[in-house]
Amino acid sequence: MNRPAQAFQRIRSFVSSQVDVSRSLAQALQDRSINPYPYLKPLFEKAAGVREPPISPTPHSVVYTRGSMRLLRYAAPRRRYRTPILFVYSLINRWYILDFLPGRSLIEYLTRQGYDVYAIDWGFAGQGEQNLTWSELLGGHIRTAVRWTQRVSGSDDVTLYGYCMGGTMALAYTALHPEGVRNLVVQATPVDFSKGGIYSLWTQPQHFDVDSLVDAYGNVPTYVLESGFFMASPVQRITKWLDLCRQIDDPSFVTTFLALERWGADAVPFPGEVYRQYMRDCYQQNLFCRNQMEVGGERVDLGRIHCPVLNIIAEQDNIAPPAMSEPLEGLLVGTKDRQTMRFPVGHIGLSASSKSPVKVWPHIDGWMSQRSQPMEGGE
């Protein structure tokens, strides 16, 4: 085929792809679907010649279950550190963004550095979770996960690693239950909830009746959560699929894009009572930042945290903007070993960007390795 013919074919294919995408988006809107991923995925897999991306590729085992929660263990091929890492992820999305794709997995990277890694999979909140409280979440679920991590790893303490809302929970947990936490790492973590931009505005009492929502639904449905993220950037969430047509000849790009969209579409319900207090105390009254939030009748005072703390900020974060995370260092008056690292990536980029294995994760590893107990002779 000569060059003019090739150019014509590419233009024809591009226009055809744009039309197919527009039709699928129209069908998604007709079906009142918040997320168009299920409608568009087959089109792009066929056009790019790619298959289902291998999400969560790192081998793991389940070492503990409690209700819908599972504690996963990712054993190191050659363990160098006795101190294990326990990931606490958000209650909104699934944990496996931490174990994204081969070569793009933070968990895979850390196991190869010699850490014994554990992660809490919160599972799919059902009727048994709708009355779960912050006190039960921290003092029950996370505390038990810490103890099982200690037991299975053979370590007296852990590095607790929280991501997004999981970081807020990890901070609250460490303030209330400091025993067994050797180090604390928080990544893209909301602390000052008055700085959340449009999310802080939308969730104010005059705009948002959290009590009516939780009373009506119990657990907060996924489509309610998804609609908020969609309305924060509605145009971009549609046009990015049209932009993908321009990258259709790059299978790697298409695979990564579809993997991210698959993860984004795999939302889970938010436990109702945890959500109620989270919205009231954090977003509506900003009690967490003021050390005035109460859990189980006890005040969450971040000044009671005495272990080393690393605060990781994504400078291009539009979910937990840097201004939400920056005040943390000033609140950690109980520890002298506190550090903030900033990286020019987005919220998800900290754990899924192609740049992270070279420009982000080695710095985090360097901080943790200096504060983790080494194995005697390795395993």
CSV table of C-alpha atoms in Angstrom, one decimal:
chain,number,residue,atom,x,y,z
A,1,MET,CA,0.0,0.0,0.0
A,2,ASN,CA,1.4,3.4,-1.0
A,3,ARG,CA,1.7,6.3,1.4
A,4,PRO,CA,-1.3,8.3,0.2
A,5,ALA,CA,-3.4,5.1,0.5
A,6,GLN,CA,-2.0,4.4,4.0
A,7,ALA,CA,-2.8,8.0,5.1
A,8,PHE,CA,-6.3,7.7,3.7
A,9,GLN,CA,-6.8,4.4,5.5
A,10,ARG,CA,-5.6,5.9,8.8
A,11,ILE,CA,-8.0,8.9,8.5
A,12,ARG,CA,-10.9,6.6,7.6
A,13,SER,CA,-10.1,4.3,10.6
A,14,PHE,CA,-9.8,7.3,12.9
A,15,VAL,CA,-13.1,8.8,11.8
A,16,SER,CA,-14.8,5.4,12.1
A,17,SER,CA,-13.4,5.0,15.6
A,18,GLN,CA,-14.7,8.4,16.6
A,19,VAL,CA,-18.2,7.5,15.3
A,20,ASP,CA,-18.2,4.2,17.2
A,21,VAL,CA,-17.0,5.8,20.4
A,22,SER,CA,-19.7,8.5,20.1
A,23,ARG,CA,-22.4,5.8,19.6
A,24,SER,CA,-21.2,3.9,22.6
A,25,LEU,CA,-21.1,7.0,24.7
A,26,ALA,CA,-24.7,7.8,23.6
A,27,GLN,CA,-25.8,4.3,24.6
A,28,ALA,CA,-24.1,4.7,28.0
A,29,LEU,CA,-26.0,7.9,28.6
A,30,GLN,CA,-29.2,6.4,27.4
A,31,ASP,CA,-28.7,3.6,29.9
A,32,ARG,CA,-27.9,6.2,32.6
A,33,SER,CA,-24.5,4.6,33.2
A,34,ILE,CA,-22.1,6.8,35.1
A,35,ASN,CA,-19.0,5.0,33.7
A,36,PRO,CA,-18.8,4.2,30.0
A,37,TYR,CA,-15.9,1.7,30.4
A,38,PRO,CA,-18.0,-1.4,29.8
A,39,TYR,CA,-19.4,0.0,26.6
A,40,LEU,CA,-16.2,1.3,25.2
A,41,LYS,CA,-13.7,-1.4,26.3
A,42,PRO,CA,-14.6,-3.9,23.5
A,43,LEU,CA,-14.2,-1.3,20.8
A,44,PHE,CA,-10.7,-0.3,21.9
A,45,GLU,CA,-9.5,-3.9,22.6
A,46,LYS,CA,-10.5,-4.9,19.1
A,47,ALA,CA,-9.1,-1.7,17.4
A,48,ALA,CA,-5.8,-1.9,19.2
A,49,GLY,CA,-5.5,-5.7,19.2
A,50,VAL,CA,-5.0,-5.9,23.0
A,51,ARG,CA,-6.4,-8.3,25.6
A,52,GLU,CA,-7.7,-7.9,29.1
A,53,PRO,CA,-4.8,-6.3,31.1
A,54,PRO,CA,-3.1,-8.4,33.8
A,55,ILE,CA,-4.2,-6.3,36.8
A,56,SER,CA,-2.9,-7.4,40.2
A,57,PRO,CA,-0.2,-9.7,38.9
A,58,THR,CA,2.0,-10.2,42.0
A,59,PRO,CA,1.5,-13.6,43.7
A,60,HIS,CA,-0.2,-13.4,47.1
A,61,SER,CA,-2.0,-15.4,49.7
A,62,VAL,CA,-4.9,-14.6,52.1
A,63,VAL,CA,-3.7,-14.8,55.7
A,64,TYR,CA,-6.8,-13.5,57.5
A,65,THR,CA,-10.5,-12.6,56.8
A,66,ARG,CA,-13.0,-10.6,58.8
A,67,GLY,CA,-16.4,-10.0,57.2
A,68,SER,CA,-15.8,-8.7,53.7
A,69,MET,CA,-12.2,-7.8,54.6
A,70,ARG,CA,-9.2,-9.9,53.6
A,71,LEU,CA,-5.6,-9.5,54.6
A,72,LEU,CA,-3.3,-10.3,51.7
A,73,ARG,CA,0.4,-11.3,51.9
A,74,TYR,CA,2.9,-10.6,49.2
A,75,ALA,CA,6.1,-12.5,50.2
A,76,ALA,CA,9.5,-11.2,49.1
A,77,PRO,CA,11.5,-13.4,46.7
A,78,ARG,CA,14.4,-12.7,49.1
A,79,ARG,CA,13.5,-11.0,52.3
A,80,ARG,CA,16.0,-8.3,53.5
A,81,TYR,CA,13.9,-6.6,56.2
A,82,ARG,CA,12.2,-8.1,59.2
A,83,THR,CA,9.9,-5.0,59.4
A,84,PRO,CA,6.9,-5.7,57.2
A,85,ILE,CA,4.8,-3.2,55.3
A,86,LEU,CA,1.0,-3.1,55.8
A,87,PHE,CA,-1.0,-1.1,53.2
A,88,VAL,CA,-4.2,0.5,54.3
A,89,TYR,CA,-6.1,1.6,51.2
A,90,SER,CA,-9.2,3.8,50.9
A,91,LEU,CA,-12.8,2.5,51.3
A,92,ILE,CA,-13.9,4.0,48.0
A,93,ASN,CA,-11.9,2.0,45.4
A,94,ARG,CA,-10.1,-1.3,45.3
A,95,TRP,CA,-6.6,-1.9,46.7
A,96,TYR,CA,-5.1,-3.3,43.5
A,97,ILE,CA,-4.1,0.1,42.2
A,98,LEU,CA,-1.1,-0.6,44.4
A,99,ASP,CA,-0.5,-3.8,42.4
A,100,PHE,CA,-1.4,-2.4,39.0
A,101,LEU,CA,0.5,-4.0,36.1
A,102,PRO,CA,3.8,-5.9,35.8
A,103,GLY,CA,6.6,-3.4,36.1
A,104,ARG,CA,4.0,-0.8,37.2
A,105,SER,CA,3.2,-2.3,40.6
A,106,LEU,CA,4.3,-0.6,43.9
A,107,ILE,CA,3.8,-3.8,45.8
A,108,GLU,CA,5.8,-5.8,43.3
A,109,TYR,CA,8.6,-3.2,43.5
A,110,LEU,CA,8.7,-3.4,47.3
A,111,THR,CA,8.8,-7.2,47.4
A,112,ARG,CA,11.7,-7.1,45.1
A,113,GLN,CA,13.5,-4.7,47.4
A,114,GLY,CA,13.1,-7.4,50.1
A,115,TYR,CA,10.1,-6.3,52.1
A,116,ASP,CA,7.4,-8.7,53.4
A,117,VAL,CA,4.3,-6.8,52.1
A,118,TYR,CA,0.7,-7.0,53.3
A,119,ALA,CA,-2.4,-5.2,52.1
A,120,ILE,CA,-6.0,-4.8,53.4
A,121,ASP,CA,-8.6,-5.6,50.8
A,122,TRP,CA,-11.8,-4.1,52.2
A,123,GLY,CA,-13.9,-6.2,49.9
A,124,PHE,CA,-17.5,-5.4,48.9
A,125,ALA,CA,-19.4,-3.8,51.8
A,126,GLY,CA,-22.7,-5.5,52.4
A,127,GLN,CA,-25.4,-5.4,55.1
A,128,GLY,CA,-22.9,-6.6,57.7
A,129,GLU,CA,-20.8,-3.5,57.1
A,130,GLN,CA,-23.4,-0.8,57.0
A,131,ASN,CA,-23.3,-0.3,60.8
A,132,LEU,CA,-19.5,-0.5,61.0
A,133,THR,CA,-18.1,2.5,63.1
A,134,TRP,CA,-14.8,4.2,63.0
A,135,SER,CA,-14.0,2.7,66.4
A,136,GLU,CA,-14.6,-0.8,65.0
A,137,LEU,CA,-12.8,0.0,61.8
A,138,LEU,CA,-9.7,1.2,63.5
A,139,GLY,CA,-9.7,-0.7,66.8
A,140,GLY,CA,-11.1,-3.9,65.2
A,141,HIS,CA,-10.2,-4.4,61.6
A,142,ILE,CA,-7.0,-2.4,61.2
A,143,ARG,CA,-5.7,-3.4,64.7
A,144,THR,CA,-6.3,-7.1,63.9
A,145,ALA,CA,-4.6,-6.7,60.5
A,146,VAL,CA,-1.6,-5.2,62.3
A,147,ARG,CA,-1.4,-8.1,64.7
A,148,TRP,CA,-1.8,-10.7,62.0
A,149,THR,CA,0.9,-9.0,60.0
A,150,GLN,CA,3.2,-9.1,63.0
A,151,ARG,CA,2.3,-12.8,63.6
A,152,VAL,CA,2.8,-14.0,60.0
A,153,SER,CA,6.0,-11.9,59.4
A,154,GLY,CA,7.6,-12.8,62.8
A,155,SER,CA,8.1,-9.1,63.5
A,156,ASP,CA,7.3,-7.1,66.7
A,157,ASP,CA,6.3,-4.0,64.6
A,158,VAL,CA,5.2,-2.9,61.2
A,159,THR,CA,5.5,0.0,58.7
A,160,LEU,CA,1.9,1.2,58.3
A,161,TYR,CA,1.4,2.7,54.8
A,162,GLY,CA,-1.8,4.5,54.1
A,163,TYR,CA,-3.0,5.8,50.7
A,164,CYS,CA,-5.7,8.5,50.2
A,165,MET,CA,-8.4,8.0,52.8
A,166,GLY,CA,-6.4,5.0,53.9
A,167,GLY,CA,-3.8,7.5,55.0
A,168,THR,CA,-6.3,9.4,57.1
A,169,MET,CA,-7.3,6.2,58.7
A,170,ALA,CA,-3.7,5.1,59.3
A,171,LEU,CA,-3.0,8.5,61.0
A,172,ALA,CA,-6.0,8.1,63.2
A,173,TYR,CA,-5.1,4.5,64.0
A,174,THR,CA,-1.6,5.4,65.0
A,175,ALA,CA,-2.7,8.2,67.2
A,176,LEU,CA,-5.1,5.9,69.0
A,177,HIS,CA,-3.1,2.6,68.9
A,178,PRO,CA,0.6,3.4,68.5
A,179,GLU,CA,1.8,0.1,69.8
A,180,GLY,CA,3.4,-2.0,67.0
A,181,VAL,CA,3.7,0.8,64.5
A,182,ARG,CA,7.4,1.3,63.8
A,183,ASN,CA,7.0,3.7,60.9
A,184,LEU,CA,4.1,5.5,59.3
A,185,VAL,CA,3.9,6.4,55.6
A,186,VAL,CA,0.9,8.4,54.2
A,187,GLN,CA,0.5,9.0,50.5
A,188,ALA,CA,-1.9,11.6,48.9
A,189,THR,CA,-3.6,11.8,52.2
A,190,PRO,CA,-6.4,14.3,53.2
A,191,VAL,CA,-5.6,16.1,56.4
A,192,ASP,CA,-7.1,19.6,56.1
A,193,PHE,CA,-10.5,18.9,54.6
A,194,SER,CA,-11.3,22.6,54.0
A,195,LYS,CA,-8.7,22.6,51.2
A,196,GLY,CA,-10.4,19.9,49.0
A,197,GLY,CA,-11.6,22.3,46.4
A,198,ILE,CA,-14.9,21.5,44.8
A,199,TYR,CA,-15.3,18.3,47.0
A,200,SER,CA,-15.1,20.5,50.1
A,201,LEU,CA,-17.7,22.8,48.7
A,202,TRP,CA,-20.2,20.1,47.6
A,203,THR,CA,-20.1,18.3,50.9
A,204,GLN,CA,-20.9,21.3,53.1
A,205,PRO,CA,-24.1,20.9,55.2
A,206,GLN,CA,-26.1,23.5,53.2
A,207,HIS,CA,-25.4,21.5,50.0
A,208,PHE,CA,-25.2,17.9,51.2
A,209,ASP,CA,-27.5,16.1,53.7
A,210,VAL,CA,-25.3,13.1,54.6
A,211,ASP,CA,-27.8,11.8,57.2
A,212,SER,CA,-30.6,11.5,54.7
A,213,LEU,CA,-28.3,9.7,52.3
A,214,VAL,CA,-27.0,7.1,54.8
A,215,ASP,CA,-30.5,6.7,56.4
A,216,ALA,CA,-32.0,6.0,52.9
A,217,TYR,CA,-29.3,3.7,51.5
A,218,GLY,CA,-27.4,2.2,54.5
A,219,ASN,CA,-24.1,1.7,52.6
A,220,VAL,CA,-23.5,4.5,50.1
A,221,PRO,CA,-24.0,3.0,46.5
A,222,THR,CA,-21.2,3.1,44.0
A,223,TYR,CA,-23.1,5.2,41.5
A,224,VAL,CA,-23.5,7.9,44.1
A,225,LEU,CA,-19.8,8.0,44.7
A,226,GLU,CA,-19.0,7.8,41.0
A,227,SER,CA,-21.4,10.6,40.1
A,228,GLY,CA,-19.4,13.0,42.3
A,229,PHE,CA,-16.1,12.2,40.6
A,230,PHE,CA,-17.8,12.4,37.2
A,231,MET,CA,-19.3,15.8,37.8
A,232,ALA,CA,-16.0,17.2,39.1
A,233,SER,CA,-14.6,16.9,35.5
A,234,PRO,CA,-17.5,15.8,33.2
A,235,VAL,CA,-16.0,17.0,29.9
A,236,GLN,CA,-12.6,15.3,30.5
A,237,ARG,CA,-14.2,12.0,31.4
A,238,ILE,CA,-15.8,11.9,28.0
A,239,THR,CA,-13.2,13.5,25.7
A,240,LYS,CA,-10.4,11.2,27.1
A,241,TRP,CA,-12.0,8.3,25.2
A,242,LEU,CA,-12.0,10.3,22.0
A,243,ASP,CA,-8.3,11.2,22.6
A,244,LEU,CA,-7.6,7.5,23.0
A,245,CYS,CA,-8.4,7.1,19.3
A,246,ARG,CA,-5.3,9.1,18.5
A,247,GLN,CA,-3.2,6.6,20.4
A,248,ILE,CA,-4.8,3.5,19.0
A,249,ASP,CA,-1.6,2.4,17.3
A,250,ASP,CA,0.2,2.2,20.7
A,251,PRO,CA,-0.9,-1.1,22.3
A,252,SER,CA,1.0,-0.3,25.5
A,253,PHE,CA,-0.7,3.0,25.9
A,254,VAL,CA,-4.1,1.5,25.2
A,255,THR,CA,-3.5,-1.4,27.7
A,256,THR,CA,-2.5,1.0,30.5
A,257,PHE,CA,-5.5,3.3,29.8
A,258,LEU,CA,-8.0,0.4,29.8
A,259,ALA,CA,-6.4,-1.0,33.0
A,260,LEU,CA,-6.9,2.3,34.8
A,261,GLU,CA,-10.4,2.6,33.5
A,262,ARG,CA,-11.2,-1.0,34.7
A,263,TRP,CA,-9.9,-0.1,38.1
A,264,GLY,CA,-11.9,3.1,38.2
A,265,ALA,CA,-15.1,1.3,37.2
A,266,ASP,CA,-14.5,-1.3,40.0
A,267,ALA,CA,-15.9,0.9,42.7
A,268,VAL,CA,-17.4,-0.6,45.9
A,269,PRO,CA,-20.1,0.7,48.3
A,270,PHE,CA,-18.9,2.8,51.2
A,271,PRO,CA,-19.9,1.5,54.7
A,272,GLY,CA,-22.7,3.8,55.8
A,273,GLU,CA,-21.8,4.8,59.4
A,274,VAL,CA,-18.1,5.2,58.6
A,275,TYR,CA,-19.2,7.5,55.7
A,276,ARG,CA,-21.5,9.5,57.9
A,277,GLN,CA,-18.8,10.3,60.4
A,278,TYR,CA,-16.2,10.9,57.7
A,279,MET,CA,-18.4,13.5,56.0
A,280,ARG,CA,-19.5,15.2,59.2
A,281,ASP,CA,-16.3,15.3,61.2
A,282,CYS,CA,-13.8,15.7,58.3
A,283,TYR,CA,-15.4,17.5,55.4
A,284,GLN,CA,-18.1,19.4,57.1
A,285,GLN,CA,-16.5,20.4,60.4
A,286,ASN,CA,-12.8,19.8,59.6
A,287,LEU,CA,-12.3,18.2,63.1
A,288,PHE,CA,-9.5,15.9,62.0
A,289,CYS,CA,-7.2,18.7,61.2
A,290,ARG,CA,-8.0,20.4,64.5
A,291,ASN,CA,-7.3,17.2,66.5
A,292,GLN,CA,-10.9,17.3,67.7
A,293,MET,CA,-12.3,14.2,65.9
A,294,GLU,CA,-13.5,11.5,68.4
A,295,VAL,CA,-13.4,7.8,67.8
A,296,GLY,CA,-14.9,5.5,70.4
A,297,GLY,CA,-15.0,8.4,72.9
A,298,GLU,CA,-11.3,9.2,72.5
A,299,ARG,CA,-10.0,12.3,70.7
A,300,VAL,CA,-7.8,11.7,67.7
A,301,ASP,CA,-4.7,13.8,68.5
A,302,LEU,CA,-2.0,13.6,65.8
A,303,GLY,CA,0.4,15.0,68.3
A,304,ARG,CA,0.4,11.6,70.0
A,305,ILE,CA,2.1,10.0,67.1
A,306,HIS,CA,5.8,9.4,68.0
A,307,CYS,CA,7.1,7.1,65.3
A,308,PRO,CA,8.8,8.4,62.1
A,309,VAL,CA,6.4,9.7,59.5
A,310,LEU,CA,6.8,10.2,55.8
A,311,ASN,CA,4.2,12.4,54.0
A,312,ILE,CA,4.1,11.8,50.2
A,313,ILE,CA,2.4,14.5,48.2
A,314,ALA,CA,1.4,14.4,44.5
A,315,GLU,CA,1.8,18.0,43.1
A,316,GLN,CA,-0.8,17.4,40.3
A,317,ASP,CA,-3.3,15.7,42.6
A,318,ASN,CA,-6.9,16.9,41.9
A,319,ILE,CA,-8.5,14.4,44.3
A,320,ALA,CA,-6.5,15.1,47.4
A,321,PRO,CA,-4.9,18.4,46.4
A,322,PRO,CA,-1.5,19.2,48.0
A,323,ALA,CA,-3.1,21.8,50.3
A,324,MET,CA,-5.0,19.0,52.0
A,325,SER,CA,-1.8,17.1,52.9
A,326,GLU,CA,0.7,20.0,53.6
A,327,PRO,CA,-0.5,20.8,57.1
A,328,LEU,CA,0.4,17.3,58.4
A,329,GLU,CA,4.0,18.0,59.3
A,330,GLY,CA,3.0,20.9,61.6
A,331,LEU,CA,0.5,18.7,63.4
A,332,LEU,CA,3.1,16.0,64.1
A,333,VAL,CA,4.5,17.7,67.2
A,334,GLY,CA,5.2,14.4,68.9
A,335,THR,CA,7.9,13.2,66.5
A,336,LYS,CA,11.1,14.8,65.3
A,337,ASP,CA,11.5,12.3,62.5
A,338,ARG,CA,9.0,13.6,60.0
A,339,GLN,CA,9.6,14.3,56.4
A,340,THR,CA,7.5,15.4,53.3
A,341,MET,CA,8.3,14.3,49.8
A,342,ARG,CA,6.7,15.9,46.8
A,343,PHE,CA,6.5,14.4,43.3
A,344,PRO,CA,5.3,16.0,40.0
A,345,VAL,CA,2.6,13.4,39.3
A,346,GLY,CA,-1.2,13.0,39.9
A,347,HIS,CA,-3.1,11.2,42.6
A,348,ILE,CA,-3.0,7.8,40.8
A,349,GLY,CA,0.4,8.5,39.3
A,350,LEU,CA,2.1,7.9,42.7
A,351,SER,CA,1.3,4.2,42.4
A,352,ALA,CA,0.7,3.6,38.6
A,353,SER,CA,2.7,6.1,36.6
A,354,SER,CA,5.4,4.8,34.2
A,355,LYS,CA,7.8,7.3,35.9
A,356,SER,CA,7.2,6.0,39.5
A,357,PRO,CA,9.5,3.0,39.4
A,358,VAL,CA,12.4,5.3,38.7
A,359,LYS,CA,11.5,8.7,40.1
A,360,VAL,CA,9.2,8.0,43.0
A,361,TRP,CA,9.4,4.6,44.6
A,362,PRO,CA,13.2,4.5,45.1
A,363,HIS,CA,12.9,7.6,47.3
A,364,ILE,CA,10.2,6.0,49.4
A,365,ASP,CA,12.2,2.7,49.6
A,366,GLY,CA,15.2,4.7,50.7
A,367,TRP,CA,13.3,6.3,53.6
A,368,MET,CA,11.8,3.0,54.8
A,369,SER,CA,15.0,1.0,54.4
A,370,GLN,CA,16.8,3.3,56.8
A,371,ARG,CA,14.1,2.8,59.4
A,372,SER,CA,13.3,-0.9,59.0
A,373,GLN,CA,14.9,-3.7,60.9
A,374,PRO,CA,17.1,-5.8,58.6
A,375,MET,CA,17.0,-9.6,58.5
A,376,GLU,CA,20.0,-11.4,59.9
A,377,GLY,CA,21.5,-13.0,56.8
A,378,GLY,CA,18.3,-12.6,54.8
A,379,GLU,CA,15.8,-15.3,53.9
